[in-house]
mmCIF file of C-alpha atoms in Angstrom:
data_model
loop_
_atom_site.group_PDB
_atom_site.id
_atom_site.type_symbol
_atom_site.label_atom_id
_atom_site.label_comp_id
_atom_site.label_asym_id
_atom_site.label_seq_id
_atom_site.Cartn_x
_atom_site.Cartn_y
_atom_site.Cartn_z
ATOM 1 C CA MET H 11 27.014 -31.661 -9.177
ATOM 2 C CA GLY H 12 23.486 -33.253 -8.504
ATOM 3 C CA ARG H 13 22.384 -36.758 -10.084
ATOM 4 C CA GLY H 14 19.291 -35.099 -11.600
ATOM 5 C CA GLU H 15 21.437 -32.067 -13.266
ATOM 6 C CA ASN H 16 20.904 -33.409 -16.922
ATOM 7 C CA LEU H 17 17.320 -34.665 -16.476
ATOM 8 C CA SER H 18 14.563 -32.753 -17.644
ATOM 9 C CA ASP H 19 11.608 -31.694 -15.256
ATOM 10 C CA GLU H 20 9.330 -34.414 -16.349
ATOM 11 C CA GLU H 21 11.960 -37.238 -16.005
ATOM 12 C CA ILE H 22 12.528 -36.213 -12.365
ATOM 13 C CA ILE H 23 8.927 -36.056 -11.705
ATOM 14 C CA SER H 24 8.717 -39.417 -13.007
ATOM 15 C CA ASP H 25 11.544 -40.298 -10.888
ATOM 16 C CA CYS H 26 10.029 -38.921 -7.590
ATOM 17 C CA LEU H 27 6.843 -40.464 -8.433
ATOM 18 C CA LYS H 28 8.427 -43.708 -8.483
ATOM 19 C CA GLY H 29 9.343 -43.175 -4.800
ATOM 20 C CA ASN H 30 12.873 -41.329 -5.195
ATOM 21 C CA GLY H 31 11.698 -38.276 -3.386
ATOM 22 C CA HIS H 32 15.484 -36.881 -2.914
ATOM 23 C CA ALA H 33 15.267 -36.248 -6.442
ATOM 24 C CA TYR H 34 12.974 -33.416 -6.009
ATOM 25 C CA ALA H 35 15.810 -31.350 -4.536
ATOM 26 C CA GLU H 36 16.914 -30.781 -8.154
ATOM 27 C CA LEU H 37 13.479 -29.055 -9.180
ATOM 28 C CA VAL H 38 13.480 -27.179 -5.733
ATOM 29 C CA ARG H 39 17.108 -25.942 -7.046
ATOM 30 C CA ARG H 40 16.081 -24.890 -10.569
ATOM 31 C CA HIS H 41 12.629 -23.632 -9.905
ATOM 32 C CA GLN H 42 13.242 -21.603 -6.452
ATOM 33 C CA ARG H 43 14.465 -18.268 -7.982
ATOM 34 C CA MET H 44 11.489 -17.815 -10.183
ATOM 35 C CA VAL H 45 9.000 -18.776 -7.423
ATOM 36 C CA PHE H 46 10.594 -16.760 -4.795
ATOM 37 C CA ASN H 47 11.106 -13.858 -6.959
ATOM 38 C CA VAL H 48 7.392 -13.713 -8.437
ATOM 39 C CA LEU H 49 6.269 -13.638 -5.024
ATOM 40 C CA TYR H 50 8.427 -11.188 -3.575
ATOM 41 C CA ARG H 51 7.437 -8.985 -6.224
ATOM 42 C CA PHE H 52 3.755 -9.980 -5.996
ATOM 43 C CA LEU H 53 3.541 -9.651 -2.229
ATOM 44 C CA GLY H 54 6.028 -7.383 -1.444
ATOM 45 C CA ASN H 55 7.279 -8.939 1.609
ATOM 46 C CA TYR H 56 10.319 -11.035 1.848
ATOM 47 C CA GLU H 57 9.713 -13.686 4.860
ATOM 48 C CA ALA H 58 6.277 -13.938 3.500
ATOM 49 C CA SER H 59 7.712 -14.770 0.411
ATOM 50 C CA GLN H 60 9.997 -17.060 1.848
ATOM 51 C CA ASP H 61 7.321 -19.012 3.837
ATOM 52 C CA ILE H 62 5.207 -19.346 0.794
ATOM 53 C CA SER H 63 7.748 -20.595 -1.679
ATOM 54 C CA GLN H 64 8.389 -23.313 0.814
ATOM 55 C CA GLU H 65 4.777 -24.027 1.056
ATOM 56 C CA THR H 66 4.620 -24.198 -2.964
ATOM 57 C CA PHE H 67 7.396 -26.406 -3.158
ATOM 58 C CA ILE H 68 5.857 -28.785 -0.189
ATOM 59 C CA ALA H 69 2.254 -28.609 -1.759
ATOM 60 C CA ALA H 70 3.522 -29.246 -5.284
ATOM 61 C CA TYR H 71 5.495 -32.140 -4.142
ATOM 62 C CA ARG H 72 2.567 -33.522 -2.205
ATOM 63 C CA LYS H 73 0.086 -33.402 -5.537
ATOM 64 C CA LEU H 74 2.875 -34.126 -7.957
ATOM 65 C CA ASP H 75 0.746 -36.964 -9.329
ATOM 66 C CA THR H 76 -2.115 -34.548 -10.091
ATOM 67 C CA PHE H 77 0.440 -32.762 -12.397
ATOM 68 C CA ASN H 78 -0.777 -33.575 -15.977
ATOM 69 C CA GLY H 79 2.096 -32.062 -18.144
ATOM 70 C CA ARG H 80 0.020 -29.979 -20.455
ATOM 71 C CA SER H 81 1.545 -26.870 -19.100
ATOM 72 C CA LYS H 82 5.455 -26.429 -18.164
ATOM 73 C CA PHE H 83 6.341 -27.494 -14.470
ATOM 74 C CA SER H 84 7.492 -23.877 -14.096
ATOM 75 C CA THR H 85 3.818 -22.693 -14.963
ATOM 76 C CA TRP H 86 2.400 -24.858 -12.619
ATOM 77 C CA LEU H 87 4.539 -24.041 -9.518
ATOM 78 C CA CYS H 88 3.583 -20.417 -10.628
ATOM 79 C CA GLN H 89 0.132 -21.248 -10.348
ATOM 80 C CA ILE H 90 0.441 -22.744 -6.641
ATOM 81 C CA ALA H 91 2.421 -19.687 -5.960
ATOM 82 C CA LEU H 92 0.283 -17.095 -6.874
ATOM 83 C CA ASN H 93 -3.015 -19.004 -5.281
ATOM 84 C CA LYS H 94 -1.129 -19.333 -2.042
ATOM 85 C CA ALA H 95 -0.070 -15.665 -2.144
ATOM 86 C CA ARG H 96 -3.612 -14.734 -2.818
ATOM 87 C CA ASP H 97 -4.981 -16.841 -0.263
ATOM 88 C CA MET H 98 -2.743 -14.962 2.423
ATOM 89 C CA LEU H 99 -3.717 -11.564 1.340
ATOM 90 C CA ARG H 100 -7.505 -12.388 1.566
ATOM 91 C CA GLY H 101 -6.846 -14.383 4.560
ATOM 92 C CA GLN H 102 -5.322 -10.875 6.069
ATOM 93 C CA GLY H 103 -7.814 -8.852 4.221
ATOM 94 C CA MET H 104 -4.958 -6.976 2.437
ATOM 95 C CA GLU H 105 -3.853 -6.149 -1.022
ATOM 96 C CA SER H 106 -0.297 -6.589 -0.460
ATOM 97 C CA LEU H 107 2.155 -7.061 2.761
ATOM 98 C CA CYS H 108 4.801 -4.446 2.049
ATOM 99 C CA ASP H 109 7.638 -4.532 4.335
ATOM 100 C CA ASP H 110 10.213 -2.025 5.009
ATOM 101 C CA LEU H 111 12.084 -2.099 1.652
ATOM 102 C CA GLU H 112 15.295 -0.439 3.556
ATOM 103 C CA ASP H 113 15.592 -3.825 5.530
ATOM 104 C CA HIS H 114 16.436 -5.748 2.349
ATOM 105 C CA GLN H 115 18.566 -3.066 0.410
ATOM 106 C CA ALA H 116 21.158 -5.584 -0.262
ATOM 107 C CA VAL H 117 18.893 -7.916 -2.169
ATOM 108 C CA LEU H 118 17.146 -5.084 -3.926
ATOM 109 C CA ALA H 119 20.587 -3.481 -4.862
ATOM 110 C CA ALA H 120 21.542 -3.003 -8.418
ATOM 111 C CA GLU H 121 24.274 -5.225 -9.672
ATOM 112 C CA ASP H 122 28.074 -4.582 -8.611
ATOM 113 C CA ARG H 123 29.224 -4.034 -12.028
ATOM 114 C CA GLU H 124 27.673 -0.857 -11.902
ATOM 115 C CA THR H 125 29.270 2.409 -11.092
ATOM 116 C CA PRO H 126 28.134 3.649 -7.200
ATOM 117 C CA HIS H 127 26.338 6.365 -8.726
ATOM 118 C CA ARG H 128 24.979 4.189 -11.176
ATOM 119 C CA ARG H 129 24.197 1.507 -8.741
ATOM 120 C CA LEU H 130 22.233 4.128 -6.325
ATOM 121 C CA GLU H 131 20.026 5.224 -9.012
ATOM 122 C CA MET H 132 19.203 2.043 -9.863
ATOM 123 C CA ALA H 133 18.601 1.005 -6.355
ATOM 124 C CA GLU H 134 16.114 3.936 -5.873
ATOM 125 C CA GLU H 135 14.326 3.085 -9.318
ATOM 126 C CA ASN H 136 14.084 -0.544 -8.321
ATOM 127 C CA LYS H 137 12.532 0.526 -4.888
ATOM 128 C CA ARG H 138 10.189 2.863 -6.999
ATOM 129 C CA VAL H 139 9.039 0.194 -9.014
ATOM 130 C CA GLN H 140 8.416 -2.282 -6.063
ATOM 131 C CA GLN H 141 6.556 0.667 -4.436
ATOM 132 C CA VAL H 142 4.577 1.174 -7.437
ATOM 133 C CA LEU H 143 3.509 -2.704 -7.563
ATOM 134 C CA ASN H 144 2.650 -2.533 -3.600
ATOM 135 C CA LYS H 145 -0.078 -0.058 -4.301
ATOM 136 C CA MET H 146 -1.846 -2.002 -7.174
ATOM 137 C CA PRO H 147 -4.487 -4.251 -6.463
ATOM 138 C CA ALA H 148 -3.512 -7.803 -6.473
ATOM 139 C CA ASN H 149 -5.231 -8.838 -9.725
ATOM 140 C CA TYR H 150 -3.513 -6.113 -11.788
ATOM 141 C CA ARG H 151 -0.082 -6.686 -9.943
ATOM 142 C CA GLU H 152 -0.009 -10.573 -10.819
ATOM 143 C CA ILE H 153 -0.730 -9.983 -14.342
ATOM 144 C CA LEU H 154 2.306 -7.537 -14.831
ATOM 145 C CA LEU H 155 4.478 -9.485 -13.123
ATOM 146 C CA LEU H 156 3.833 -12.478 -15.336
ATOM 147 C CA LYS H 157 3.870 -10.681 -18.517
ATOM 148 C CA HIS H 158 6.790 -7.932 -18.132
ATOM 149 C CA LEU H 159 8.958 -9.699 -15.420
ATOM 150 C CA GLN H 160 8.514 -13.560 -16.112
ATOM 151 C CA GLY H 161 7.809 -12.947 -19.855
ATOM 152 C CA PHE H 162 4.837 -15.588 -19.582
ATOM 153 C CA SER H 163 2.829 -15.257 -23.233
ATOM 154 C CA ASN H 164 -0.884 -14.574 -23.105
ATOM 155 C CA GLU H 165 -1.994 -18.172 -23.884
ATOM 156 C CA GLU H 166 0.495 -19.378 -20.598
ATOM 157 C CA ILE H 167 -1.193 -16.711 -18.542
ATOM 158 C CA VAL H 168 -4.550 -18.086 -19.587
ATOM 159 C CA GLY H 169 -3.819 -21.184 -18.483
ATOM 160 C CA LEU H 170 -2.117 -19.965 -15.265
ATOM 161 C CA LEU H 171 -4.904 -17.811 -14.073
ATOM 162 C CA LYS H 172 -7.693 -19.863 -15.271
ATOM 163 C CA THR H 173 -9.475 -17.518 -17.356
ATOM 164 C CA SER H 174 -10.258 -16.112 -20.954
ATOM 165 C CA ILE H 175 -7.838 -14.318 -23.327
ATOM 166 C CA GLU H 176 -10.237 -11.423 -23.194
ATOM 167 C CA ASN H 177 -10.074 -11.159 -19.624
ATOM 168 C CA ILE H 178 -6.394 -11.048 -19.978
ATOM 169 C CA LYS H 179 -6.429 -8.519 -22.439
ATOM 170 C CA VAL H 180 -8.771 -6.321 -20.468
ATOM 171 C CA ARG H 181 -6.866 -6.802 -17.438
ATOM 172 C CA THR H 182 -3.540 -6.092 -18.899
ATOM 173 C CA PHE H 183 -4.795 -2.831 -20.376
ATOM 174 C CA ARG H 184 -6.005 -1.550 -17.197
ATOM 175 C CA ALA H 185 -2.889 -3.099 -14.964
ATOM 176 C CA ARG H 186 -0.788 -0.947 -17.625
ATOM 177 C CA GLN H 187 -2.676 2.226 -17.224
ATOM 178 C CA MET H 188 -2.547 2.000 -13.494
ATOM 179 C CA PHE H 189 1.110 1.125 -13.369
ATOM 180 C CA LYS H 190 1.980 3.959 -15.668
ATOM 181 C CA ARG H 191 -0.114 6.570 -13.765
ATOM 182 C CA ILE H 192 1.240 5.494 -10.300
ATOM 183 C CA TYR H 193 4.859 5.070 -11.622
ATOM 184 C CA GLU H 194 4.713 8.993 -12.824
ATOM 185 C CA GLU H 195 3.025 10.218 -9.825
ATOM 186 C CA MET H 196 5.771 8.676 -7.646
ATOM 187 C CA ARG H 197 8.804 10.364 -10.124
ATOM 188 C CA MET C 29 -18.721 3.929 -25.831
ATOM 189 C CA ILE C 30 -15.281 3.076 -27.131
ATOM 190 C CA ARG C 31 -15.085 3.723 -31.107
ATOM 191 C CA VAL C 32 -13.932 1.001 -33.541
ATOM 192 C CA THR C 33 -10.666 2.824 -34.420
ATOM 193 C CA GLU C 34 -9.997 3.417 -30.747
ATOM 194 C CA ILE C 35 -10.265 -0.432 -30.316
ATOM 195 C CA SER C 36 -8.199 -1.060 -32.978
ATOM 196 C CA ASP C 37 -5.401 1.326 -32.024
ATOM 197 C CA ASP C 38 -5.653 0.041 -28.174
ATOM 198 C CA ASP C 39 -5.066 -3.312 -29.812
ATOM 199 C CA MET C 40 -2.162 -2.227 -32.211
ATOM 200 C CA MET C 41 -0.556 -0.703 -28.814
ATOM 201 C CA ARG C 42 -1.325 -3.778 -26.852
ATOM 202 C CA ARG C 43 0.471 -5.822 -29.485
ATOM 203 C CA TYR C 44 3.332 -3.464 -29.498
ATOM 204 C CA LEU C 45 3.675 -3.402 -25.640
ATOM 205 C CA ASP C 46 3.304 -7.285 -25.813
ATOM 206 C CA GLY C 47 6.455 -7.352 -28.256
ATOM 207 C CA GLU C 48 4.061 -9.127 -31.086
ATOM 208 C CA LEU C 49 5.101 -6.757 -33.667
ATOM 209 C CA ASP C 50 8.266 -6.755 -35.674
ATOM 210 C CA GLN C 51 10.272 -3.793 -36.559
ATOM 211 C CA SER C 52 8.319 -2.574 -39.491
ATOM 212 C CA GLU C 53 5.342 -2.934 -37.621
ATOM 213 C CA ARG C 54 6.159 -1.063 -35.015
ATOM 214 C CA SER C 55 7.260 1.667 -37.251
ATOM 215 C CA ARG C 56 3.865 1.574 -38.907
ATOM 216 C CA CYS C 57 1.921 1.540 -35.510
ATOM 217 C CA MET C 58 3.920 4.615 -34.389
ATOM 218 C CA GLU C 59 2.831 6.431 -37.854
ATOM 219 C CA ASN C 60 -0.684 5.743 -37.497
ATOM 220 C CA LEU C 61 -1.128 6.964 -33.950
ATOM 221 C CA SER C 62 -1.721 10.787 -32.968
ATOM 222 C CA ILE C 63 1.092 12.590 -31.198
ATOM 223 C CA VAL C 64 -0.631 12.280 -27.788
ATOM 224 C CA GLN C 65 -1.092 8.321 -28.188
ATOM 225 C CA LYS C 66 2.344 7.907 -29.579
ATOM 226 C CA ARG C 67 3.709 9.975 -26.260
ATOM 227 C CA GLU C 68 1.456 7.731 -23.958
ATOM 228 C CA LEU C 69 2.744 4.700 -26.228
ATOM 229 C CA LEU C 70 6.568 5.597 -25.313
ATOM 230 C CA GLU C 71 5.754 6.618 -21.788
ATOM 231 C CA MET C 72 4.145 3.351 -21.321
ATOM 232 C CA GLU C 73 6.967 1.468 -22.952
ATOM 233 C CA LYS C 74 9.539 3.345 -20.328
ATOM 234 C CA ALA C 75 7.423 2.458 -17.402
ATOM 235 C CA LEU C 76 6.955 -1.260 -18.189
ATOM 236 C CA GLN C 77 10.965 -1.460 -19.222
ATOM 237 C CA ALA C 78 11.504 -0.324 -15.123
ATOM 238 C CA LEU C 79 9.045 -3.234 -14.359
ATOM 239 C CA GLY C 80 11.099 -5.836 -16.866
ATOM 240 C CA ASN C 81 14.532 -4.348 -15.379
ATOM 241 C CA LEU C 82 13.866 -5.522 -11.674
ATOM 242 C CA PRO C 83 16.889 -7.779 -10.620
ATOM 243 C CA ALA C 84 16.453 -11.190 -9.719
ATOM 244 C CA LEU C 85 16.744 -11.447 -6.080
ATOM 245 C CA SER C 86 18.880 -14.155 -4.271
ATOM 246 C CA VAL C 87 16.735 -16.835 -2.802
ATOM 247 C CA PRO C 88 17.195 -17.196 0.975
ATOM 248 C CA ALA C 89 20.119 -19.763 1.332
ATOM 249 C CA ASP C 90 17.755 -22.187 3.399
ATOM 250 C CA LEU C 91 14.778 -22.676 1.093
ATOM 251 C CA ALA C 92 15.497 -25.824 -0.517
ATOM 252 C CA SER C 93 17.004 -27.602 2.761
ATOM 253 C CA ASN C 94 13.858 -26.726 4.577
ATOM 254 C CA VAL C 95 11.707 -28.016 1.989
ATOM 255 C CA MET C 96 13.378 -31.351 1.692
ATOM 256 C CA ALA C 97 13.251 -31.368 5.350
ATOM 257 C CA ALA C 98 9.613 -31.203 5.687
ATOM 258 C CA ILE C 99 9.032 -33.474 2.861
ATOM 259 C CA MET C 100 11.485 -36.276 3.567
ATOM 260 C CA PRO C 101 10.915 -36.253 7.547
ATOM 261 C CA ASP C 102 11.229 -39.802 7.704
ATOM 262 C CA LYS C 103 14.516 -39.928 5.944
ATOM 263 C CA GLN C 104 16.792 -38.872 8.823
ATOM 264 C CA PRO C 105 20.084 -40.383 9.016
ATOM 265 C CA LEU C 106 20.521 -43.689 11.162
ATOM 266 C CA SER C 107 22.704 -41.644 13.784
ATOM 267 C CA THR C 108 19.732 -39.430 14.085
ATOM 268 C CA ARG C 109 17.332 -41.958 14.609
ATOM 269 C CA ILE C 110 19.288 -43.852 17.253
ATOM 270 C CA ARG C 111 19.388 -40.603 19.151
ATOM 271 C CA HIS C 112 16.060 -39.871 19.045
ATOM 272 C CA TRP C 113 15.169 -43.456 20.305
ATOM 273 C CA LEU C 114 17.883 -43.428 23.281
ATOM 274 C CA LEU C 115 16.912 -39.966 24.131
ATOM 275 C CA ARG C 116 13.142 -40.701 24.205
ATOM 276 C CA HIS C 117 13.496 -44.048 25.814
ATOM 277 C CA SER C 118 15.780 -42.794 28.535
ATOM 278 C CA PRO C 119 13.058 -41.803 30.981
ATOM 279 C CA LEU C 120 11.501 -45.107 30.497
ATOM 280 C CA LEU C 121 14.665 -47.052 31.560
ATOM 281 C CA GLY C 122 15.165 -44.786 34.682
ATOM 282 C CA LEU C 123 17.903 -43.191 33.085
ATOM 283 C CA GLU C 124 18.968 -39.604 32.724
ATOM 284 C CA ILE C 125 21.249 -39.501 29.821
ATOM 285 C CA GLY C 126 22.743 -36.226 28.876
ATOM 286 C CA SER C 127 23.417 -35.029 25.212
ATOM 287 C CA VAL C 128 27.042 -36.271 25.610
ATOM 288 C CA ALA C 129 26.557 -39.435 26.955
ATOM 289 C CA VAL C 130 24.003 -39.832 23.941
ATOM 290 C CA ALA C 131 26.515 -38.641 21.362
ATOM 291 C CA ALA C 132 28.818 -41.207 22.934
ATOM 292 C CA ILE C 133 26.821 -44.182 22.515
ATOM 293 C CA VAL C 134 25.498 -43.372 19.258
ATOM 294 C CA LEU C 135 28.979 -42.940 18.288
ATOM 295 C CA PHE C 136 29.984 -46.729 19.633
ATOM 296 C CA LEU C 137 26.995 -47.873 17.933
ATOM 297 C CA MET C 138 27.970 -46.675 14.752
ATOM 298 C CA LEU C 139 31.741 -47.378 14.773
ATOM 299 C CA SER C 140 31.925 -50.641 16.891
ATOM 300 C CA PRO C 141 33.829 -53.346 15.325
ATOM 301 C CA GLY C 142 31.089 -55.525 15.904
ATOM 302 C CA LYS C 143 28.845 -53.346 13.564
ATOM 303 C CA PHE C 144 25.868 -53.319 15.820
ATOM 304 C CA LEU C 145 24.489 -51.329 13.077
ATOM 305 C CA HIS C 146 25.218 -50.644 9.162
ATOM 306 C CA PRO C 147 28.395 -49.050 8.791
ATOM 307 C CA GLU C 148 27.699 -46.691 5.705
ATOM 308 C CA ALA C 149 25.341 -44.224 8.331
ATOM 309 C CA ALA C 150 28.549 -42.632 10.255
ATOM 310 C CA THR C 151 27.402 -39.826 12.649
ATOM 311 C CA SER C 152 28.925 -36.446 11.484
ATOM 312 C CA HIS C 153 30.346 -33.644 13.499
ATOM 313 C CA SER C 154 27.802 -31.353 12.637
ATOM 314 C CA ASP C 155 25.216 -34.375 13.454
ATOM 315 C CA LEU C 156 26.730 -34.387 16.985
ATOM 316 C CA GLN C 157 26.858 -30.427 17.237
ATOM 317 C CA ALA C 158 22.989 -30.064 16.420
ATOM 318 C CA MET C 159 22.167 -32.065 19.348
ATOM 319 C CA ALA C 160 23.598 -29.361 21.957
ATOM 320 C CA THR C 161 22.121 -26.623 19.655
ATOM 321 C CA ILE C 162 18.694 -25.307 20.212
ATOM 322 C CA PRO C 163 18.035 -23.609 16.742
ATOM 323 C CA PRO C 164 17.243 -19.846 16.387
ATOM 324 C CA ALA C 165 13.488 -19.220 17.384
ATOM 325 C CA ASN C 166 11.157 -18.337 14.469
ATOM 326 C CA SER C 167 7.605 -19.173 14.365
ATOM 327 C CA ARG C 168 5.480 -19.742 17.380
ATOM 328 C CA VAL C 169 4.076 -23.014 17.312
ATOM 329 C CA GLY C 170 1.666 -24.338 19.832
ATOM 330 C CA PHE C 171 1.630 -27.862 21.683
ATOM 331 C CA SER C 172 -1.317 -28.879 23.769
ATOM 332 C CA LEU C 173 -2.355 -32.218 25.621
ATOM 333 C CA TYR C 174 -5.553 -33.490 27.434
ATOM 334 C CA ALA C 175 -3.804 -35.309 30.397
ATOM 335 C CA PRO C 176 -6.249 -35.941 33.388
ATOM 336 C CA GLY C 177 -4.256 -36.616 36.573
ATOM 337 C CA ALA C 178 -0.976 -35.471 35.443
ATOM 338 C CA LYS C 179 0.985 -33.809 37.797
ATOM 339 C CA SER C 180 3.366 -32.342 35.043
ATOM 340 C CA VAL C 181 3.501 -32.338 31.141
ATOM 341 C CA SER C 182 6.688 -31.603 29.188
ATOM 342 C CA LEU C 183 7.908 -31.581 25.661
ATOM 343 C CA ILE C 184 10.689 -34.070 24.290
ATOM 344 C CA SER C 185 11.813 -33.354 20.596
ATOM 345 C CA ASP C 186 14.319 -32.949 18.251
ATOM 346 C CA PHE C 187 14.729 -29.628 18.901
ATOM 347 C CA ASN C 188 15.480 -29.822 22.369
ATOM 348 C CA GLY C 189 17.528 -33.363 21.938
ATOM 349 C CA TRP C 190 14.911 -35.408 23.324
ATOM 350 C CA SER C 191 16.135 -34.481 26.452
ATOM 351 C CA SER C 192 14.066 -34.382 29.616
ATOM 352 C CA GLU C 193 16.472 -32.120 31.258
ATOM 353 C CA ARG C 194 16.125 -29.373 28.418
ATOM 354 C CA SER C 195 12.180 -30.350 27.963
ATOM 355 C CA VAL C 196 9.740 -27.743 27.521
ATOM 356 C CA GLN C 197 7.035 -27.529 30.728
ATOM 357 C CA LEU C 198 3.205 -27.251 29.196
ATOM 358 C CA HIS C 199 1.280 -25.148 31.536
ATOM 359 C CA PRO C 200 -1.924 -26.316 32.906
ATOM 360 C CA LEU C 201 -4.605 -24.606 31.125
ATOM 361 C CA GLY C 202 -7.858 -26.045 33.234
ATOM 362 C CA HIS C 203 -10.008 -28.824 32.763
ATOM 363 C CA ASP C 204 -6.944 -31.315 32.805
ATOM 364 C CA LYS C 205 -5.511 -29.683 29.374
ATOM 365 C CA TRP C 206 -1.954 -28.552 29.346
ATOM 366 C CA GLY C 207 -0.283 -26.236 26.545
ATOM 367 C CA VAL C 208 2.677 -24.089 25.372
ATOM 368 C CA ALA C 209 3.998 -22.062 22.608
ATOM 369 C CA VAL C 210 7.492 -22.595 21.518
ATOM 370 C CA LYS C 211 9.126 -20.320 18.833
ATOM 371 C CA LEU C 212 10.725 -22.617 16.272
ATOM 372 C CA PRO C 213 12.634 -22.264 12.777
ATOM 373 C CA PRO C 214 11.364 -23.856 9.605
ATOM 374 C CA GLY C 215 11.959 -27.464 9.399
ATOM 375 C CA SER C 216 10.311 -30.801 10.938
ATOM 376 C CA TYR C 217 10.221 -31.717 13.973
ATOM 377 C CA GLN C 218 9.309 -34.909 15.913
ATOM 378 C CA TYR C 219 8.075 -34.679 18.990
ATOM 379 C CA ALA C 220 6.552 -36.505 22.191
ATOM 380 C CA PHE C 221 4.990 -35.482 25.458
ATOM 381 C CA LEU C 222 6.451 -36.726 28.874
ATOM 382 C CA ILE C 223 3.915 -37.083 31.865
ATOM 383 C CA ASN C 224 5.171 -36.849 35.158
ATOM 384 C CA GLY C 225 8.677 -37.100 33.953
ATOM 385 C CA HIS C 226 8.424 -40.805 32.739
ATOM 386 C CA LYS C 227 5.471 -41.636 30.861
ATOM 387 C CA VAL C 228 5.806 -40.868 26.960
ATOM 388 C CA VAL C 229 2.745 -40.198 24.999
ATOM 389 C CA THR C 230 2.323 -39.417 21.544
ATOM 390 C CA ASP C 231 0.499 -36.140 20.759
ATOM 391 C CA PRO C 232 -2.933 -38.088 19.478
ATOM 392 C CA ALA C 233 -3.830 -34.922 17.559
ATOM 393 C CA ALA C 234 -0.928 -34.824 15.436
ATOM 394 C CA ARG C 235 0.325 -36.656 12.309
ATOM 395 C CA GLN C 236 2.490 -39.505 13.635
ATOM 396 C CA VAL C 237 5.532 -41.140 12.045
ATOM 397 C CA ASN C 238 7.219 -44.577 12.913
ATOM 398 C CA ASP C 239 10.369 -44.025 14.990
ATOM 399 C CA ASP C 240 11.623 -47.443 13.261
ATOM 400 C CA PHE C 241 12.083 -49.066 16.839
ATOM 401 C CA GLY C 242 8.418 -49.738 16.887
ATOM 402 C CA HIS C 243 6.823 -46.694 18.157
ATOM 403 C CA LYS C 244 5.421 -43.513 16.848
ATOM 404 C CA ASN C 245 6.466 -39.782 17.023
ATOM 405 C CA ALA C 246 4.196 -36.900 16.381
ATOM 406 C CA ILE C 247 5.457 -34.520 14.024
ATOM 407 C CA VAL C 248 4.985 -30.739 13.353
ATOM 408 C CA THR C 249 6.475 -28.956 10.165
ATOM 409 C CA VAL C 250 7.251 -25.251 10.543
ATOM 410 C CA ILE C 251 7.066 -23.325 7.153
#
């Protein structure tokens, strides 16, 4: 059990800022799952998601003194992660980095407690959803992920994407319409 | 042009999908919608449920350790720092110390009853093993140096145990410039160049860190 396990994110950040860089490991442990999953669903590429997850935590550590505590630390991390992912896509002139989903069946597979038949169905469904996401523009994809996968509120998304609530509502509406259309086309 | 009633319905449907309505409001919302709208809303809800049901993927096993290696490069164990120093300076001392010999020296210094060094930092088995193992390839990293008059330039680093025997040779690129690309797994690596097999030079173009023995090593982080 780590020493920082009972501390809040803010207490650990304060520890890090006092020079105890090792304390940061607990923050990485707590939030790596969220960061990696948002990135994987956003980029659709396992290796790139791993690289950008690492870059996100490294960048967050280096500018930890700028974290003002107005949002949750997880929201701040998510913002850094998505900024980096968007930069990567822009740099490569792409909307997503789909990799071969078959390569990652192990990580995409449904949970073990289901029957083999159901597991297969769920794995197919998960694969289809990821393919739908990969076909969508990045600015629609990110809003769906933040809202429906991570459960962020409109207010949190406003802070995270630095835009207005009206913009979020319009973008969400359009993103949902597009998601539904592609999802149904792929059935 | 969107009519006011459509805006209202859209807003109601948005609030339905956002989970902002309680059960009675959801029922009322359904009652007020046309059959087409109702079908669309239910289909949308089903599609979004599929998105919300995506499983959380396992995190790559080395993600956290790679992050910590990148942000805490100066906090290597004492045994590792001694090893770097011995291997880095052995060419200067006219010695060709192999990995096993260095491991023995490190062990001697660490475990010596005379306590040459602080006894808390014991050399681990994995630490010694790591010296003899070049990690699996991953990202391609370029190293280059401007070295007028050099007959040979090689790279000594964490990833080859600071061994001049296992150093990576740089290739002449013309105009006194030398370079090589090395595939490395994620992590932070301290390194230096070895000119003509004996002169250790720190990369002037890279970030540098103290090696705790009065010298500086260049450092590269692969992410």
